[in-house]
Coordinates of C-alpha atoms in Angstrom, one line a residue:
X16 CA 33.3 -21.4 -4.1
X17 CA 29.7 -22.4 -3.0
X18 CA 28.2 -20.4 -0.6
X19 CA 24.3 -19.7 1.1
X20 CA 24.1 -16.7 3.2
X21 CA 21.6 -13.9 3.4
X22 CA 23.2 -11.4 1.2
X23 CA 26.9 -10.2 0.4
X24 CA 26.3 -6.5 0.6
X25 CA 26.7 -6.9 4.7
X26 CA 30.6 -8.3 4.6
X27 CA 31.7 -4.3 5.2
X28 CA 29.9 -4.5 8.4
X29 CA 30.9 -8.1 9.0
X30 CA 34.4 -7.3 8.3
X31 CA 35.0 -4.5 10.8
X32 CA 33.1 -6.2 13.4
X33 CA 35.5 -9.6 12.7
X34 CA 38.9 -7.2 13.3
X35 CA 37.4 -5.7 16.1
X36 CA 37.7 -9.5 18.0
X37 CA 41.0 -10.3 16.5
X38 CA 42.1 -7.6 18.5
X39 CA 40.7 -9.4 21.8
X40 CA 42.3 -13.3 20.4
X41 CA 45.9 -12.8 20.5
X42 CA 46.5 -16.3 21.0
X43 CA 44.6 -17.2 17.6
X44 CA 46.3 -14.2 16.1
X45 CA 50.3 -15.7 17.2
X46 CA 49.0 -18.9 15.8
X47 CA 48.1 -17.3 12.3
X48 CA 50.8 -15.9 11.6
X49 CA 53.4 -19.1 13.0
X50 CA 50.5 -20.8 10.3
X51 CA 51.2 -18.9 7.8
X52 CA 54.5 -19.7 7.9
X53 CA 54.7 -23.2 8.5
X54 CA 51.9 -24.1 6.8
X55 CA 50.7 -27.6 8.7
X56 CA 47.3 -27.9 7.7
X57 CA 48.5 -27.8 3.7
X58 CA 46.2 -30.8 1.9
X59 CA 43.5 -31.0 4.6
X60 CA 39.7 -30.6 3.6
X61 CA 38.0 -29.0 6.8
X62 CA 33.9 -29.1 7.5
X63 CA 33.1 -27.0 10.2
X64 CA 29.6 -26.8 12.0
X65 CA 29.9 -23.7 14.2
X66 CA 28.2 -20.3 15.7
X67 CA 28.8 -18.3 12.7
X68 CA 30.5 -15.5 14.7
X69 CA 33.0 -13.2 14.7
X70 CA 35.3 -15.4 16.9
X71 CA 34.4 -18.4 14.5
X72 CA 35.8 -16.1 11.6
X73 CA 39.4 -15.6 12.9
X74 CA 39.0 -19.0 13.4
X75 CA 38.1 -20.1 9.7
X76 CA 41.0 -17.6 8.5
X77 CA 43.4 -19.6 10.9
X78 CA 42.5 -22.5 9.4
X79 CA 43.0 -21.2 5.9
X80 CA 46.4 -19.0 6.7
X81 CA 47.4 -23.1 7.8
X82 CA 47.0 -24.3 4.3
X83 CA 43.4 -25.5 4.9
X84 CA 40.5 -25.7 2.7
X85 CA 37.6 -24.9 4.6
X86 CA 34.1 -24.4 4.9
X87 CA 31.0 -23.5 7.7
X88 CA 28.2 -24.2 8.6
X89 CA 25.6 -23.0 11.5
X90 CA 25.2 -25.1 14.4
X91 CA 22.5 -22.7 15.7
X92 CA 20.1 -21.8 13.2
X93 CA 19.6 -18.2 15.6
X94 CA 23.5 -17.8 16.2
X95 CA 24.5 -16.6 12.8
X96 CA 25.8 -13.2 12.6
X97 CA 24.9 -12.2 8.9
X98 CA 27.6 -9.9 8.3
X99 CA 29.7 -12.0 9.4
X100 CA 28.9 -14.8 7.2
X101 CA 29.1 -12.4 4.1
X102 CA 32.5 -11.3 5.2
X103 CA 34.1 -14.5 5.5
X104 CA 32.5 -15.1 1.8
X105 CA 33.5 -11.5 0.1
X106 CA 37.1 -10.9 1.8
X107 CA 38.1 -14.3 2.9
X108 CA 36.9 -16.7 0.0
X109 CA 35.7 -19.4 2.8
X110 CA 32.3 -20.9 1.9
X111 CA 29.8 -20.4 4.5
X112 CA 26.1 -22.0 4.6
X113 CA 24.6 -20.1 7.4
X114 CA 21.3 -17.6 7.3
X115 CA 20.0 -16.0 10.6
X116 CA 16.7 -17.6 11.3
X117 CA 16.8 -20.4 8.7
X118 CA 14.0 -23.3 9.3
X119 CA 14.7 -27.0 9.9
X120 CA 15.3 -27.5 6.5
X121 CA 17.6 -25.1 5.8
X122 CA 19.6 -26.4 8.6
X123 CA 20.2 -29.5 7.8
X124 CA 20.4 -28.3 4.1
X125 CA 23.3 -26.3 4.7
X126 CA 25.5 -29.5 6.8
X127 CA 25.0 -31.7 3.7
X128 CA 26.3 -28.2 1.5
X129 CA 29.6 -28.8 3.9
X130 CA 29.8 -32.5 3.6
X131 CA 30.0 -31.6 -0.4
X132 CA 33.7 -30.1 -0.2
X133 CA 34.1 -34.1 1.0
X134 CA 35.9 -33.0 4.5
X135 CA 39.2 -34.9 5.4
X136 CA 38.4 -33.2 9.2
X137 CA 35.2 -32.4 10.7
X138 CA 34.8 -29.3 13.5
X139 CA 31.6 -29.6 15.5
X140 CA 29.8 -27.9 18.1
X141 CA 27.1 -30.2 19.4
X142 CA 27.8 -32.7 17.0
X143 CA 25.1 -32.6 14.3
X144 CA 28.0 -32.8 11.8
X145 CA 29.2 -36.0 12.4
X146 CA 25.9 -37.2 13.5
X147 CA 24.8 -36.5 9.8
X148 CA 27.9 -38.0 8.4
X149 CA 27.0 -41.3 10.5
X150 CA 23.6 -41.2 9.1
X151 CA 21.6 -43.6 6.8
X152 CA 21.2 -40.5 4.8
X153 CA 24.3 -39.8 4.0
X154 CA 26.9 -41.2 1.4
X155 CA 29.1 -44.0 3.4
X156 CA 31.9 -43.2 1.6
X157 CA 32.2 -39.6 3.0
X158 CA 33.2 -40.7 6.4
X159 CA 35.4 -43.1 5.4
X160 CA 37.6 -40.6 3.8
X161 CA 37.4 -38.5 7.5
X162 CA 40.8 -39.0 9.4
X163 CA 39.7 -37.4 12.6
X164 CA 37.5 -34.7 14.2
X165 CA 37.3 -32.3 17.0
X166 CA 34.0 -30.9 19.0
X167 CA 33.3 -27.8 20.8
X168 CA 31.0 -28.3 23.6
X169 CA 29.8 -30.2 26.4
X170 CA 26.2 -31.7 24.9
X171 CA 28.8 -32.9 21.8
X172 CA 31.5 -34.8 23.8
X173 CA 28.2 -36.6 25.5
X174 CA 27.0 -37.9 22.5
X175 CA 30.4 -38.6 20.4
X176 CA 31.2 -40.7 24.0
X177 CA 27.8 -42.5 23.9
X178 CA 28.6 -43.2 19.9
X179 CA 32.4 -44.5 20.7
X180 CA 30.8 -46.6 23.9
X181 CA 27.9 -48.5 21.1
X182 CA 31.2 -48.9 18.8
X183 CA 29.5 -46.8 16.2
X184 CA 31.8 -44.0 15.6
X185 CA 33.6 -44.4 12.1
X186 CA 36.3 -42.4 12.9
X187 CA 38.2 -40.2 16.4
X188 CA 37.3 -36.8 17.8
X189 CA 39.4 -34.6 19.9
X190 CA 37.3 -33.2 22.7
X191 CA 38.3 -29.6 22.6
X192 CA 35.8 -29.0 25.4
X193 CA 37.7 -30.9 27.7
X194 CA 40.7 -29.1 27.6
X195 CA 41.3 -27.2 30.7
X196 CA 41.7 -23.9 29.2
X197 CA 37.9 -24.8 27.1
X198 CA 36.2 -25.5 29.6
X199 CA 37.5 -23.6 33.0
X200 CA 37.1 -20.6 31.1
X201 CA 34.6 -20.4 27.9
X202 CA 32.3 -22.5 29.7
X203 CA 32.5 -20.9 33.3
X204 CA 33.2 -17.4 32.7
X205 CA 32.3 -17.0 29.2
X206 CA 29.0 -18.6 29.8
X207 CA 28.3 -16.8 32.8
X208 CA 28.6 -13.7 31.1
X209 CA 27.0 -14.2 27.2
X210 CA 23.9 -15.7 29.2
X211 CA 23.0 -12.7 31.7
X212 CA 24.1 -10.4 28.5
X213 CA 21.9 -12.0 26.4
X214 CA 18.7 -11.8 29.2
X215 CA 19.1 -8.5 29.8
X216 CA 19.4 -7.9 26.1
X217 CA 16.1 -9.3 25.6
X218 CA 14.2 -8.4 28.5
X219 CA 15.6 -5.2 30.2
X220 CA 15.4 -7.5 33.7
X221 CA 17.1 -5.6 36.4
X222 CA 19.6 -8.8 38.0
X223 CA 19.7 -7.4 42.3
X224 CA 17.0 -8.9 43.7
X225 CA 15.6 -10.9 41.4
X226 CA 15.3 -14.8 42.5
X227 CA 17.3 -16.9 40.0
X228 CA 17.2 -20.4 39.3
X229 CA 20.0 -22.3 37.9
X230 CA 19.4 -25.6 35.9
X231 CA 22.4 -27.8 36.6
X232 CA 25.9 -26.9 38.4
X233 CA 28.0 -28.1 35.8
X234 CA 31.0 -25.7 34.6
X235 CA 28.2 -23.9 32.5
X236 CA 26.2 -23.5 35.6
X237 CA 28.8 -22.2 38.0
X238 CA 29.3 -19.4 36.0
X239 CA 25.9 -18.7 35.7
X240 CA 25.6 -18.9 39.0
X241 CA 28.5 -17.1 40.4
X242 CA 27.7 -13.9 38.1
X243 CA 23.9 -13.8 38.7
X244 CA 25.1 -13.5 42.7
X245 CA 27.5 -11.0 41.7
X246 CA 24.7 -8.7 40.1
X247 CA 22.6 -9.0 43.5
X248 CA 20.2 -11.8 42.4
X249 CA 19.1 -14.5 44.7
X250 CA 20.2 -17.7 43.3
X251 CA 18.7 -20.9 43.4
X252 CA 20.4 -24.0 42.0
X253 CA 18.4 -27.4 41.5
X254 CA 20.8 -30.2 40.6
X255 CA 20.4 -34.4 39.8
X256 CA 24.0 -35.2 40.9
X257 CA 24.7 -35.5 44.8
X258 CA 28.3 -34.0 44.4
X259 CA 27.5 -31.0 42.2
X260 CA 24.6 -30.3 44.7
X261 CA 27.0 -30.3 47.6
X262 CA 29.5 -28.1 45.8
X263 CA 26.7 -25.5 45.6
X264 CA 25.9 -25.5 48.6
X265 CA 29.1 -25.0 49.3
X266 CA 29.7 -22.5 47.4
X267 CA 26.6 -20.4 49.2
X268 CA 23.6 -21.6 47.2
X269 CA 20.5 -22.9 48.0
X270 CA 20.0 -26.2 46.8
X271 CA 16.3 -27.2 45.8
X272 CA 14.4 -29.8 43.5
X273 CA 12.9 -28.2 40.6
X274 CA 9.6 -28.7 41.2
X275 CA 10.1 -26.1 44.4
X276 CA 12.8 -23.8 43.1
X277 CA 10.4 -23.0 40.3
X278 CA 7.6 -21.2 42.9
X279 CA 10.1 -18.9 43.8
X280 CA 11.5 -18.1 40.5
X281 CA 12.0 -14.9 38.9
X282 CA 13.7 -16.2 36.4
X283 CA 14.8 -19.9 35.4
X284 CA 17.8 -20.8 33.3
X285 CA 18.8 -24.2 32.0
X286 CA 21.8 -25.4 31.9
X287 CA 22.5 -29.0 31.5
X288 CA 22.9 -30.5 28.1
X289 CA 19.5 -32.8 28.8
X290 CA 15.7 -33.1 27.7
X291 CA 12.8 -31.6 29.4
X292 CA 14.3 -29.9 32.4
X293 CA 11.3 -27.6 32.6
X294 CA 8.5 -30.0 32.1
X295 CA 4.6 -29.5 32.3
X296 CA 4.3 -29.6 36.0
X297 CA 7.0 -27.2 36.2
X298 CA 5.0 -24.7 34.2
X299 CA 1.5 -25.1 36.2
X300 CA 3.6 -24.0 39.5
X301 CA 5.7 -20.6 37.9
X302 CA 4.5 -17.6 39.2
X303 CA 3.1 -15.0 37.4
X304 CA 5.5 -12.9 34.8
X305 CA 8.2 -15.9 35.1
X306 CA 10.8 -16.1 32.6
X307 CA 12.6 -18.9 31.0
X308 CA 15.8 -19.1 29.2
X309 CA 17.7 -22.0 28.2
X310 CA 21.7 -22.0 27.7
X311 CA 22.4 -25.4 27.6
X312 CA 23.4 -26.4 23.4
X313 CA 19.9 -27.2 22.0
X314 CA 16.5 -26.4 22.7
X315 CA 15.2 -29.4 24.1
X316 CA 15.5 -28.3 27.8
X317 CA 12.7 -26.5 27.8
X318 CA 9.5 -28.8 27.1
X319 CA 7.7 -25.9 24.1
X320 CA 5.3 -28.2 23.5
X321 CA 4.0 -28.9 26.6
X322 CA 4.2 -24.9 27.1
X323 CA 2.5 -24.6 24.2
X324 CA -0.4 -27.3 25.5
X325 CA -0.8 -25.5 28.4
X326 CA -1.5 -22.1 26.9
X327 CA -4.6 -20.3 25.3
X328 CA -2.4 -17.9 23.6
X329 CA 0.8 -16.7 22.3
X330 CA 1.9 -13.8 21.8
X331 CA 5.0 -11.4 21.1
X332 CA 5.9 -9.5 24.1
X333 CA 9.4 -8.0 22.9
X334 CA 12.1 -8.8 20.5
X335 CA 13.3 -12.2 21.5
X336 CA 10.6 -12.2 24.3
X337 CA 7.4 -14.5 23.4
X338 CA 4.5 -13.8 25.8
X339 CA 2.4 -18.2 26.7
X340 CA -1.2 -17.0 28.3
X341 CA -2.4 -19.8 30.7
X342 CA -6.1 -20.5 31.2
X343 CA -5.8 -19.1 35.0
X344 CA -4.3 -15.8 33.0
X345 CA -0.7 -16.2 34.7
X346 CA 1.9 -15.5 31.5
X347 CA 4.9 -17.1 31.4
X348 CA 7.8 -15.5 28.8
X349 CA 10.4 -17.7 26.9
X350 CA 13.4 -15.8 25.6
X351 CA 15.0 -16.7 22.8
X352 CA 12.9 -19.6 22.0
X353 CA 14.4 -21.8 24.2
X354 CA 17.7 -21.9 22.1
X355 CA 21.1 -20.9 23.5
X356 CA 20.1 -17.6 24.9
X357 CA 23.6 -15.9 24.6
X358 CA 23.8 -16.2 21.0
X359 CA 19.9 -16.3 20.2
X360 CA 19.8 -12.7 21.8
X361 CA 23.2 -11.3 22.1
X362 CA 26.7 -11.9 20.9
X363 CA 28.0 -15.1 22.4
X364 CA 31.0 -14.9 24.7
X365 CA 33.2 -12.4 24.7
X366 CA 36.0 -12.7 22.5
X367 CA 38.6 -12.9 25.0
X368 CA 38.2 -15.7 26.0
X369 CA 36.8 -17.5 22.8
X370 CA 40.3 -17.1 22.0
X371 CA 41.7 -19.9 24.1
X372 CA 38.9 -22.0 23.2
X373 CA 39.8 -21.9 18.9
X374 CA 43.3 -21.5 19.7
X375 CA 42.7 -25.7 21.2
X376 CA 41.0 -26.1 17.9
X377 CA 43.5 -24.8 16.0
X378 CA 46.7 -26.6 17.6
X379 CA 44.8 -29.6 17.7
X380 CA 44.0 -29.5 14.3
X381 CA 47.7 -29.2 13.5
X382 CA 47.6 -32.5 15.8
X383 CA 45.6 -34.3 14.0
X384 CA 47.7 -33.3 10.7
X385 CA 50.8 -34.8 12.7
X386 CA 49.2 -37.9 13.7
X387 CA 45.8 -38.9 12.7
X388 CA 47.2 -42.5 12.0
X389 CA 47.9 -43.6 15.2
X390 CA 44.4 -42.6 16.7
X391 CA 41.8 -45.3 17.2
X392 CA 38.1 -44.4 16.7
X393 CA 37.0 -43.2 20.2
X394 CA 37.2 -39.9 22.0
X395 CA 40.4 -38.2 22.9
X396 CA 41.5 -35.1 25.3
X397 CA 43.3 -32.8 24.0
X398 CA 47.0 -32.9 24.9
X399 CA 48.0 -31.4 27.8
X400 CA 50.9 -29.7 25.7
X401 CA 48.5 -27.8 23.8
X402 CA 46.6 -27.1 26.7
X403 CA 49.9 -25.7 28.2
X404 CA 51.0 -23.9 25.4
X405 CA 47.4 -21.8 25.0
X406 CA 47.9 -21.3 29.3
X407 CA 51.2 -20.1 28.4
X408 CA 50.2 -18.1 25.2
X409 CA 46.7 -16.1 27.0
X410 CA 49.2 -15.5 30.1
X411 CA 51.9 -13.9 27.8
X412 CA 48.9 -11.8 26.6
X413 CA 48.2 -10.6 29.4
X414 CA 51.2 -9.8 30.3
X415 CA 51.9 -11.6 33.4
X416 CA 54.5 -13.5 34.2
X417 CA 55.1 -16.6 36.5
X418 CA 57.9 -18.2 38.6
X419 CA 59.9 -21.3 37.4
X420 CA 60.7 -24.7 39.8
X421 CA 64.4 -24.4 40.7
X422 CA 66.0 -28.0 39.7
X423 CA 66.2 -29.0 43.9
X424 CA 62.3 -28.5 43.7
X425 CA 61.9 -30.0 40.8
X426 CA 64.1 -33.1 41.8
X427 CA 61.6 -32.9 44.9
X428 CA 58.4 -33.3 43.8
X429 CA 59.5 -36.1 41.2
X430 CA 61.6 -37.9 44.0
X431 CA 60.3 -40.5 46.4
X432 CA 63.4 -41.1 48.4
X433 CA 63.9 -37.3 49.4
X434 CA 62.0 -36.9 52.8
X435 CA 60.5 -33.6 54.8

């Protein structure tokens, strides 16, 4: 087994920190076990390209207790847990190429060190993977031998779209973020959470009464939104999309262009999946002591260079917390450097309900094992039996329980002919 991490001697750490969020994924945890019985992944080559995280680990030992053989890969290069990563190497045998911190280099590095095991499956999460497998740079036989592939997030299912639209994807994805119980929950709730959890983290910023700006009123967004308000903060969306901006103001908000919203701004988070959403001019009108955080997948949202342009000096201001100095002496302070702030300077979302997203990856993987010859190359949802199923599963979980349609209203809502 090939492997790159920082260092083994953390896996007893890693290890205890990986069982504590089995114990918050019961849905992953019933399909490990009906995996290690059935076996349905037995034969498949799987090349992941995750957050190294405790969540992504009782993932990976899914995948394995299915028959897989699997490896991972950061798709962060500040989201890897190092303990984590060791664990997965010392107790579970599953290479991992992912180091805390690692440059540019490193990163891509470490995807190629994946593509070696010569996947039969990809697993993405913003879709560098299969990017890199599409590449110039890459062997064109490797993809070739790839029946089918699934992706994690939002910014991913963008770009493997744009790639199907062009004609140039080699081979199908399964757009796990697009199944209901992905998105209305890991990117909503779990989102809204892991990204005030990671601010605070980094900058001890007390939420009530603080003037919030939120970047985007996507499904990421709303969550954002909703638990900023919840804490006491002022919130402040800014938007591109009419509809979106009408459902926020809707929902309460004040609605703004960016350009404004930023004068008022305590704080400003992105959150949309696109390039340079705080831009130059954006910068010149923050206050003094405003602070940026980014949550959308990369760290392109924020324009750093321009930041950097604009300042006479840089400096730490706390762990996680970089200090820009402006030639009129206002300071502005980037958290997390402009990466996903939730794993950059916390934990990423909580367990709970990272379950229902990996349980999707799981059952769709078993999909793919089923069926990956009648795809064609272009994006697919996940099927709304899965999607079911992991409703059903989390619901079971909780322990709740739910009525049934008699047959006369069943025979009603499927009927045309019966009247009021």
């Amino acid at each position: 087994m090939n492997y790159d991490i920082k260092t083994t001697a953390l896996a007893g750490a890693g290890k205890q920190r990986i069982d504590w969020a089995n114990r918050f994924m019961p849905v992953l945890d019933s399909i490990r076990v009906r995996f290690e019985n059935e076996r349905p992944l037995d034969g498949l080559k799987v090349a992941a390209c995750l957050h190294v995280t405790t969540e992504t680990a009782n993932l990976m030992k899914t995948l394995k207790s299915g028959g897989a053989e699997a490896v991972v890969c950061a798709s962060n290069p500040l989201s890897t847990q190092d303990d984590v990563a060791a664990s997965l190497v010392v107790d579970e045998d599953i290479g991992v190429f992912a180091i805390n911190g690692e440059d540019t280099e490193t990163y891509y590095k470490h995807i190629d060190a994946t593509l070696d095991l010569q996947p039969t499956i990809t697993m993405d999460d913003g879709a560098d993977l299969v990017s890199r497998l599409h590449s110039e740079e890459t062997n064109p036989a490797l993809v070739e031998q790839v029946v089918a592939g699934t992706e994690e997030t939002t910014t991913g299912v963008i770009r493997l779209k744009s790639m199907a639209a062009e004609g140039v994807l080699k081979y199908p994805i399964i757009a796990v973020n697009d199944a209901r119980t992905k998105h209305f929950f890991d990117n909503r709730y779990g989102t809204g959470q892991s990204t005030l959890d990671g601010i605070i983290r980094a900058t001890n910023l007390l939420i009530a009464g603080t003037t919030i700006v939120v970047a985007g009123y996507g499904w990421c967004g709303r969550g954002v939104a909703s638990r900023a308000r919840g804490l006491g903060a002022n919130v402040i969306v800014t938007e591109v999309t009419a509809l979106k901006a009408l459902e926020a103001v809707m929902d309460g908000f004040r609605v703004m262009p960016m350009q404004k919203a930023v004068q008022e701004a305590d704080l400003i988070i992105t959150l949309t999946g696109d390039i340079h959403v705080l831009r130059k001019e954006h910068f010149e009108a923050m206050k003094d002591g405003a602070i940026i955080a980014n949550s959308g997948h990369f760290n392109v949202e924020i324009d750093i260079p321009a930041l950097e342009k604009l300042s006479v000096d840089k400096g730490n201001a706390r762990p996680y917390v970089d200090a820009y100095m402006l030639e009129d002496g206002r300071k502005l302070y980037l958290v997390g450097e402009g990466r996903l702030v939730n794993l950059a300077a916390a934990e990423g979302h909580p367990a709970s309900v990272m379950d229902m997203s990996f349980a999707n990856q799981a059952l769709s993987l078993e999909y793919i094992a089923k069926n990956h010859g009648q795809f064609e190359n272009r994006v697919y949802d996940v099927p709304e039996s899965i999607d079911e199923t992991v409703a059903q599963l989390k619901l079971q979980a909780f322990g709740v329980e739910i009525d049934t349609l008699t047959a006369e209203q069943e025979k009603y809502l499927n009927s045309w002919e019966m009247g009021t």
